[in-house]
JSON list of C-alpha atoms in Angstrom, two decimals:
[
{"chain": "A", "resi": 1, "resn": "UNK", "atom": "CA", "xyz": [1.46, -52.68, 21.55]},
{"chain": "A", "resi": 2, "resn": "UNK", "atom": "CA", "xyz": [-0.95, -50.57, 19.49]},
{"chain": "A", "resi": 3, "resn": "UNK", "atom": "CA", "xyz": [0.75, -47.36, 20.60]},
{"chain": "A", "resi": 4, "resn": "UNK", "atom": "CA", "xyz": [4.21, -48.70, 19.80]},
{"chain": "A", "resi": 5, "resn": "UNK", "atom": "CA", "xyz": [3.08, -49.77, 16.36]},
{"chain": "A", "resi": 6, "resn": "UNK", "atom": "CA", "xyz": [1.47, -46.38, 15.74]},
{"chain": "A", "resi": 7, "resn": "UNK", "atom": "CA", "xyz": [4.58, -44.55, 16.93]},
{"chain": "A", "resi": 8, "resn": "UNK", "atom": "CA", "xyz": [6.85, -46.62, 14.73]},
{"chain": "A", "resi": 9, "resn": "UNK", "atom": "CA", "xyz": [4.73, -46.64, 11.56]},
{"chain": "A", "resi": 10, "resn": "UNK", "atom": "CA", "xyz": [2.95, -43.26, 11.62]},
{"chain": "A", "resi": 11, "resn": "UNK", "atom": "CA", "xyz": [4.67, -40.88, 14.00]},
{"chain": "A", "resi": 12, "resn": "UNK", "atom": "CA", "xyz": [8.21, -42.02, 13.27]},
{"chain": "A", "resi": 13, "resn": "UNK", "atom": "CA", "xyz": [8.36, -40.87, 9.64]},
{"chain": "A", "resi": 14, "resn": "UNK", "atom": "CA", "xyz": [6.76, -37.53, 10.54]},
{"chain": "A", "resi": 15, "resn": "UNK", "atom": "CA", "xyz": [9.15, -36.90, 13.41]},
{"chain": "A", "resi": 16, "resn": "UNK", "atom": "CA", "xyz": [12.10, -37.77, 11.21]},
{"chain": "A", "resi": 17, "resn": "UNK", "atom": "CA", "xyz": [11.12, -35.23, 8.54]},
{"chain": "A", "resi": 18, "resn": "UNK", "atom": "CA", "xyz": [9.60, -32.29, 10.48]},
{"chain": "A", "resi": 19, "resn": "UNK", "atom": "CA", "xyz": [12.83, -30.33, 10.24]},
{"chain": "A", "resi": 20, "resn": "UNK", "atom": "CA", "xyz": [12.70, -30.47, 6.45]},
{"chain": "A", "resi": 21, "resn": "UNK", "atom": "CA", "xyz": [9.56, -28.31, 6.54]},
{"chain": "A", "resi": 22, "resn": "UNK", "atom": "CA", "xyz": [11.09, -25.61, 8.73]},
{"chain": "A", "resi": 23, "resn": "UNK", "atom": "CA", "xyz": [13.53, -23.09, 7.32]},
{"chain": "A", "resi": 24, "resn": "UNK", "atom": "CA", "xyz": [14.61, -21.97, 10.79]},
{"chain": "A", "resi": 25, "resn": "UNK", "atom": "CA", "xyz": [13.78, -22.79, 14.36]},
{"chain": "A", "resi": 26, "resn": "UNK", "atom": "CA", "xyz": [14.18, -19.90, 16.79]},
{"chain": "A", "resi": 27, "resn": "UNK", "atom": "CA", "xyz": [13.89, -20.31, 20.54]},
{"chain": "A", "resi": 28, "resn": "UNK", "atom": "CA", "xyz": [13.90, -16.92, 22.25]},
{"chain": "A", "resi": 29, "resn": "UNK", "atom": "CA", "xyz": [14.35, -16.07, 25.89]},
{"chain": "A", "resi": 30, "resn": "UNK", "atom": "CA", "xyz": [15.68, -19.55, 26.42]},
{"chain": "A", "resi": 31, "resn": "UNK", "atom": "CA", "xyz": [16.60, -20.43, 29.98]},
{"chain": "A", "resi": 32, "resn": "UNK", "atom": "CA", "xyz": [19.90, -21.83, 31.14]},
{"chain": "A", "resi": 33, "resn": "UNK", "atom": "CA", "xyz": [18.42, -25.25, 31.96]},
{"chain": "A", "resi": 34, "resn": "UNK", "atom": "CA", "xyz": [16.77, -25.46, 28.53]},
{"chain": "A", "resi": 35, "resn": "UNK", "atom": "CA", "xyz": [20.09, -24.66, 26.88]},
{"chain": "A", "resi": 36, "resn": "UNK", "atom": "CA", "xyz": [21.74, -27.40, 28.95]},
{"chain": "A", "resi": 37, "resn": "UNK", "atom": "CA", "xyz": [19.06, -29.88, 27.87]},
{"chain": "A", "resi": 38, "resn": "UNK", "atom": "CA", "xyz": [19.56, -28.91, 24.22]},
{"chain": "A", "resi": 39, "resn": "UNK", "atom": "CA", "xyz": [23.33, -29.28, 24.58]},
{"chain": "A", "resi": 40, "resn": "UNK", "atom": "CA", "xyz": [22.74, -32.89, 25.65]},
{"chain": "A", "resi": 41, "resn": "UNK", "atom": "CA", "xyz": [20.75, -33.80, 22.53]},
{"chain": "A", "resi": 42, "resn": "UNK", "atom": "CA", "xyz": [22.52, -31.52, 20.06]},
{"chain": "A", "resi": 43, "resn": "UNK", "atom": "CA", "xyz": [25.38, -33.96, 19.30]},
{"chain": "A", "resi": 44, "resn": "UNK", "atom": "CA", "xyz": [22.94, -36.56, 17.93]},
{"chain": "A", "resi": 45, "resn": "UNK", "atom": "CA", "xyz": [21.00, -34.16, 15.72]},
{"chain": "A", "resi": 46, "resn": "UNK", "atom": "CA", "xyz": [21.73, -34.22, 11.99]},
{"chain": "A", "resi": 47, "resn": "UNK", "atom": "CA", "xyz": [23.89, -31.36, 10.72]},
{"chain": "A", "resi": 48, "resn": "UNK", "atom": "CA", "xyz": [21.07, -29.97, 8.57]},
{"chain": "A", "resi": 49, "resn": "UNK", "atom": "CA", "xyz": [18.91, -29.66, 11.68]},
{"chain": "A", "resi": 50, "resn": "UNK", "atom": "CA", "xyz": [21.62, -28.06, 13.82]},
{"chain": "A", "resi": 51, "resn": "UNK", "atom": "CA", "xyz": [22.19, -25.39, 11.16]},
{"chain": "A", "resi": 52, "resn": "UNK", "atom": "CA", "xyz": [18.54, -24.32, 11.41]},
{"chain": "A", "resi": 53, "resn": "UNK", "atom": "CA", "xyz": [18.28, -24.03, 15.18]},
{"chain": "A", "resi": 54, "resn": "UNK", "atom": "CA", "xyz": [19.01, -20.77, 16.96]},
{"chain": "A", "resi": 55, "resn": "UNK", "atom": "CA", "xyz": [18.83, -20.62, 20.75]},
{"chain": "A", "resi": 56, "resn": "UNK", "atom": "CA", "xyz": [18.61, -17.01, 21.87]},
{"chain": "A", "resi": 57, "resn": "UNK", "atom": "CA", "xyz": [18.41, -15.43, 25.29]},
{"chain": "A", "resi": 58, "resn": "UNK", "atom": "CA", "xyz": [16.82, -12.15, 26.33]},
{"chain": "A", "resi": 59, "resn": "UNK", "atom": "CA", "xyz": [19.12, -10.34, 23.90]},
{"chain": "A", "resi": 60, "resn": "UNK", "atom": "CA", "xyz": [17.51, -12.10, 20.91]},
{"chain": "A", "resi": 61, "resn": "UNK", "atom": "CA", "xyz": [16.84, -8.73, 19.25]},
{"chain": "A", "resi": 62, "resn": "UNK", "atom": "CA", "xyz": [20.60, -8.41, 18.63]},
{"chain": "A", "resi": 63, "resn": "UNK", "atom": "CA", "xyz": [20.76, -11.68, 16.68]},
{"chain": "A", "resi": 64, "resn": "UNK", "atom": "CA", "xyz": [21.96, -11.17, 13.10]},
{"chain": "A", "resi": 65, "resn": "UNK", "atom": "CA", "xyz": [19.79, -14.07, 11.92]},
{"chain": "A", "resi": 66, "resn": "UNK", "atom": "CA", "xyz": [16.70, -12.66, 13.62]},
{"chain": "A", "resi": 67, "resn": "UNK", "atom": "CA", "xyz": [17.28, -9.17, 12.20]},
{"chain": "A", "resi": 68, "resn": "UNK", "atom": "CA", "xyz": [17.80, -10.62, 8.73]},
{"chain": "A", "resi": 69, "resn": "UNK", "atom": "CA", "xyz": [14.51, -12.56, 8.78]},
{"chain": "A", "resi": 70, "resn": "UNK", "atom": "CA", "xyz": [12.15, -10.27, 10.70]},
{"chain": "A", "resi": 71, "resn": "UNK", "atom": "CA", "xyz": [11.45, -6.59, 10.28]},
{"chain": "A", "resi": 72, "resn": "UNK", "atom": "CA", "xyz": [12.02, -4.19, 13.16]},
{"chain": "A", "resi": 73, "resn": "UNK", "atom": "CA", "xyz": [8.29, -4.03, 13.94]},
{"chain": "A", "resi": 74, "resn": "UNK", "atom": "CA", "xyz": [8.05, -7.78, 14.51]},
{"chain": "A", "resi": 75, "resn": "UNK", "atom": "CA", "xyz": [11.17, -7.83, 16.65]},
{"chain": "A", "resi": 76, "resn": "UNK", "atom": "CA", "xyz": [9.74, -4.98, 18.72]},
{"chain": "A", "resi": 77, "resn": "UNK", "atom": "CA", "xyz": [6.51, -6.97, 19.18]},
{"chain": "A", "resi": 78, "resn": "UNK", "atom": "CA", "xyz": [8.53, -9.91, 20.49]},
{"chain": "A", "resi": 79, "resn": "UNK", "atom": "CA", "xyz": [10.53, -7.63, 22.79]},
{"chain": "A", "resi": 80, "resn": "UNK", "atom": "CA", "xyz": [7.34, -6.21, 24.26]},
{"chain": "A", "resi": 81, "resn": "UNK", "atom": "CA", "xyz": [5.79, -9.71, 24.48]},
{"chain": "A", "resi": 82, "resn": "UNK", "atom": "CA", "xyz": [3.01, -8.71, 22.13]},
{"chain": "A", "resi": 83, "resn": "UNK", "atom": "CA", "xyz": [2.20, -12.00, 20.44]},
{"chain": "A", "resi": 84, "resn": "UNK", "atom": "CA", "xyz": [-1.04, -11.09, 18.70]},
{"chain": "A", "resi": 85, "resn": "UNK", "atom": "CA", "xyz": [-1.15, -9.21, 15.45]},
{"chain": "A", "resi": 86, "resn": "UNK", "atom": "CA", "xyz": [-2.10, -5.57, 15.65]},
{"chain": "A", "resi": 87, "resn": "UNK", "atom": "CA", "xyz": [-4.26, -4.08, 12.93]},
{"chain": "A", "resi": 88, "resn": "UNK", "atom": "CA", "xyz": [-2.29, -1.92, 10.58]},
{"chain": "A", "resi": 89, "resn": "UNK", "atom": "CA", "xyz": [-3.78, 0.97, 8.69]},
{"chain": "A", "resi": 90, "resn": "UNK", "atom": "CA", "xyz": [-2.05, 2.30, 5.64]},
{"chain": "A", "resi": 91, "resn": "UNK", "atom": "CA", "xyz": [-3.42, 5.31, 3.86]},
{"chain": "A", "resi": 92, "resn": "UNK", "atom": "CA", "xyz": [-2.14, 6.95, 0.75]},
{"chain": "A", "resi": 93, "resn": "UNK", "atom": "CA", "xyz": [-2.90, 8.91, -2.36]},
{"chain": "A", "resi": 94, "resn": "UNK", "atom": "CA", "xyz": [-1.92, 7.83, -5.85]},
{"chain": "A", "resi": 95, "resn": "UNK", "atom": "CA", "xyz": [-2.25, 9.73, -9.11]},
{"chain": "A", "resi": 96, "resn": "UNK", "atom": "CA", "xyz": [-2.90, 7.34, -11.97]},
{"chain": "A", "resi": 97, "resn": "UNK", "atom": "CA", "xyz": [-2.65, 8.69, -15.47]},
{"chain": "A", "resi": 98, "resn": "UNK", "atom": "CA", "xyz": [-5.30, 7.85, -18.00]},
{"chain": "A", "resi": 99, "resn": "UNK", "atom": "CA", "xyz": [-5.07, 4.25, -19.27]},
{"chain": "A", "resi": 100, "resn": "UNK", "atom": "CA", "xyz": [-2.35, 3.55, -16.71]},
{"chain": "A", "resi": 101, "resn": "UNK", "atom": "CA", "xyz": [-2.26, 0.70, -14.21]},
{"chain": "A", "resi": 102, "resn": "UNK", "atom": "CA", "xyz": [-1.67, 0.87, -10.47]},
{"chain": "A", "resi": 103, "resn": "UNK", "atom": "CA", "xyz": [-0.19, -2.18, -8.74]},
{"chain": "A", "resi": 104, "resn": "UNK", "atom": "CA", "xyz": [0.42, -2.63, -5.05]},
{"chain": "A", "resi": 105, "resn": "UNK", "atom": "CA", "xyz": [2.00, -5.84, -3.79]},
{"chain": "A", "resi": 106, "resn": "UNK", "atom": "CA", "xyz": [0.97, -6.86, -0.30]},
{"chain": "A", "resi": 107, "resn": "UNK", "atom": "CA", "xyz": [2.01, -9.66, 1.96]},
{"chain": "A", "resi": 108, "resn": "UNK", "atom": "CA", "xyz": [-0.86, -10.88, 4.10]},
{"chain": "A", "resi": 109, "resn": "UNK", "atom": "CA", "xyz": [0.30, -13.25, 6.85]},
{"chain": "A", "resi": 110, "resn": "UNK", "atom": "CA", "xyz": [-1.44, -16.58, 7.23]},
{"chain": "A", "resi": 111, "resn": "UNK", "atom": "CA", "xyz": [-4.63, -16.16, 9.24]},
{"chain": "A", "resi": 112, "resn": "UNK", "atom": "CA", "xyz": [-4.76, -12.41, 8.66]},
{"chain": "A", "resi": 113, "resn": "UNK", "atom": "CA", "xyz": [-7.32, -10.54, 6.60]},
{"chain": "A", "resi": 114, "resn": "UNK", "atom": "CA", "xyz": [-7.16, -7.62, 4.24]},
{"chain": "A", "resi": 115, "resn": "UNK", "atom": "CA", "xyz": [-9.74, -4.87, 3.84]},
{"chain": "A", "resi": 116, "resn": "UNK", "atom": "CA", "xyz": [-9.34, -2.63, 0.83]},
{"chain": "A", "resi": 117, "resn": "UNK", "atom": "CA", "xyz": [-11.30, 0.60, 0.46]},
{"chain": "A", "resi": 118, "resn": "UNK", "atom": "CA", "xyz": [-10.69, 3.24, -2.16]},
{"chain": "A", "resi": 119, "resn": "UNK", "atom": "CA", "xyz": [-12.26, 6.29, -3.70]},
{"chain": "A", "resi": 120, "resn": "UNK", "atom": "CA", "xyz": [-11.89, 7.61, -7.21]},
{"chain": "A", "resi": 121, "resn": "UNK", "atom": "CA", "xyz": [-11.48, 11.32, -7.77]},
{"chain": "A", "resi": 122, "resn": "UNK", "atom": "CA", "xyz": [-11.63, 12.78, -11.25]},
{"chain": "A", "resi": 123, "resn": "UNK", "atom": "CA", "xyz": [-9.66, 15.88, -12.06]},
{"chain": "A", "resi": 124, "resn": "UNK", "atom": "CA", "xyz": [-11.30, 16.21, -15.47]},
{"chain": "A", "resi": 125, "resn": "UNK", "atom": "CA", "xyz": [-15.04, 16.46, -15.74]},
{"chain": "A", "resi": 126, "resn": "UNK", "atom": "CA", "xyz": [-15.15, 14.50, -19.01]},
{"chain": "A", "resi": 127, "resn": "UNK", "atom": "CA", "xyz": [-14.34, 10.78, -18.76]},
{"chain": "A", "resi": 128, "resn": "UNK", "atom": "CA", "xyz": [-15.13, 9.88, -22.35]},
{"chain": "A", "resi": 129, "resn": "UNK", "atom": "CA", "xyz": [-13.03, 12.63, -23.95]},
{"chain": "A", "resi": 130, "resn": "UNK", "atom": "CA", "xyz": [-10.15, 11.53, -26.14]}
]
Protein backbone atom coordinates (compact mmCIF):
# COMPACT_ATOMS: atom_id res chain seq x y z
CA UNK A 1 0.00 0.00 0.00
CA UNK A 2 2.82 2.42 0.83
CA UNK A 3 4.52 1.74 -2.50
CA UNK A 4 1.30 2.24 -4.44
CA UNK A 5 0.65 5.52 -2.68
CA UNK A 6 4.22 6.68 -3.34
CA UNK A 7 3.99 5.68 -7.00
CA UNK A 8 0.70 7.49 -7.47
CA UNK A 9 1.52 10.68 -5.54
CA UNK A 10 5.26 11.17 -6.10
CA UNK A 11 6.46 9.11 -9.05
CA UNK A 12 3.35 9.57 -11.18
CA UNK A 13 3.69 13.32 -11.75
CA UNK A 14 7.41 12.97 -12.48
CA UNK A 15 6.89 10.16 -14.97
CA UNK A 16 4.15 12.12 -16.68
CA UNK A 17 6.39 15.16 -17.22
CA UNK A 18 9.89 13.72 -17.86
CA UNK A 19 9.50 14.16 -21.59
CA UNK A 20 8.95 17.89 -21.15
CA UNK A 21 12.53 18.20 -19.91
CA UNK A 22 14.07 16.39 -22.87
CA UNK A 23 14.44 18.09 -26.23
CA UNK A 24 15.17 14.80 -27.99
CA UNK A 25 15.48 11.16 -27.07
CA UNK A 26 17.86 9.18 -29.25
CA UNK A 27 18.22 5.41 -29.02
CA UNK A 28 21.14 4.23 -31.14
CA UNK A 29 22.04 0.74 -32.24
CA UNK A 30 18.56 -0.33 -31.28
CA UNK A 31 17.80 -4.01 -31.74
CA UNK A 32 14.89 -5.46 -33.65
CA UNK A 33 13.16 -6.72 -30.50
CA UNK A 34 13.50 -3.32 -28.82
CA UNK A 35 11.95 -1.66 -31.86
CA UNK A 36 9.08 -4.16 -31.71
CA UNK A 37 8.54 -3.38 -28.02
CA UNK A 38 8.53 0.36 -28.76
CA UNK A 39 6.06 -0.16 -31.60
CA UNK A 40 3.68 -1.73 -29.07
CA UNK A 41 3.71 1.28 -26.72
CA UNK A 42 4.14 4.00 -29.33
CA UNK A 43 0.41 4.32 -30.15
CA UNK A 44 -0.41 5.35 -26.56
CA UNK A 45 2.36 7.95 -26.27
CA UNK A 46 1.37 11.61 -26.58
CA UNK A 47 2.20 13.22 -29.92
CA UNK A 48 4.68 15.63 -28.33
CA UNK A 49 6.63 12.66 -26.97
CA UNK A 50 6.58 10.71 -30.25
CA UNK A 51 8.00 13.72 -32.10
CA UNK A 52 11.05 13.73 -29.80
CA UNK A 53 11.94 10.05 -30.01
CA UNK A 54 14.34 8.75 -32.64
CA UNK A 55 15.08 5.02 -32.83
CA UNK A 56 18.22 4.46 -34.85
CA UNK A 57 20.06 1.32 -35.85
CA UNK A 58 23.75 0.81 -36.56
CA UNK A 59 23.49 3.42 -39.32
CA UNK A 60 22.65 6.16 -36.80
CA UNK A 61 25.50 8.32 -38.14
CA UNK A 62 23.45 8.87 -41.31
CA UNK A 63 20.49 10.31 -39.39
CA UNK A 64 19.70 13.89 -40.42
CA UNK A 65 18.52 14.69 -36.88
CA UNK A 66 21.70 13.31 -35.34
CA UNK A 67 23.94 15.20 -37.77
CA UNK A 68 22.01 18.41 -37.10
CA UNK A 69 22.42 18.17 -33.32
CA UNK A 70 25.90 16.67 -32.89
CA UNK A 71 29.18 17.65 -34.47
CA UNK A 72 31.14 15.14 -36.54
CA UNK A 73 33.58 14.49 -33.68
CA UNK A 74 30.82 13.39 -31.30
CA UNK A 75 29.21 11.18 -33.93
CA UNK A 76 32.61 9.59 -34.59
CA UNK A 77 33.01 8.93 -30.85
CA UNK A 78 29.65 7.14 -30.83
CA UNK A 79 30.59 5.15 -33.93
CA UNK A 80 33.81 3.99 -32.29
CA UNK A 81 31.97 3.31 -29.00
CA UNK A 82 34.10 5.86 -27.19
CA UNK A 83 31.74 7.07 -24.49
CA UNK A 84 34.14 9.01 -22.31
CA UNK A 85 35.26 12.51 -23.12
CA UNK A 86 38.74 12.86 -24.51
CA UNK A 87 40.84 15.84 -23.47
CA UNK A 88 41.07 18.43 -26.18
CA UNK A 89 44.00 20.76 -26.56
CA UNK A 90 43.61 23.92 -28.54
CA UNK A 91 46.57 26.17 -29.09
CA UNK A 92 46.70 29.44 -30.89
CA UNK A 93 48.28 32.83 -31.23
CA UNK A 94 46.37 36.10 -31.16
CA UNK A 95 47.64 39.61 -31.80
CA UNK A 96 45.74 42.10 -29.68
CA UNK A 97 46.19 45.75 -30.45
CA UNK A 98 46.76 48.21 -27.65
CA UNK A 99 43.58 48.92 -25.64
CA UNK A 100 41.76 46.22 -27.58
CA UNK A 101 39.79 43.32 -26.14
CA UNK A 102 40.07 39.63 -26.95
CA UNK A 103 37.01 37.42 -26.46
CA UNK A 104 36.79 33.70 -26.92
CA UNK A 105 33.48 31.94 -26.39
CA UNK A 106 33.74 28.37 -25.19
CA UNK A 107 31.21 25.68 -24.52
CA UNK A 108 32.22 23.47 -21.63
CA UNK A 109 30.03 20.37 -21.34
CA UNK A 110 28.46 19.55 -18.01
CA UNK A 111 30.95 17.72 -15.81
CA UNK A 112 33.94 18.84 -17.88
CA UNK A 113 36.66 21.23 -16.79
CA UNK A 114 38.57 23.99 -18.49
CA UNK A 115 42.22 24.86 -18.01
CA UNK A 116 43.36 28.15 -19.44
CA UNK A 117 47.04 29.05 -19.75
CA UNK A 118 48.42 32.02 -21.63
CA UNK A 119 51.57 34.03 -22.06
CA UNK A 120 51.92 37.69 -22.91
CA UNK A 121 54.55 38.77 -25.38
CA UNK A 122 55.33 42.43 -25.90
CA UNK A 123 56.51 43.63 -29.26
CA UNK A 124 57.28 47.10 -27.92
CA UNK A 125 59.67 47.51 -25.03
CA UNK A 126 57.73 50.45 -23.57
CA UNK A 127 54.33 49.63 -22.05
CA UNK A 128 53.60 53.08 -20.65
CA UNK A 129 54.33 55.00 -23.86
CA UNK A 130 51.45 56.93 -25.38
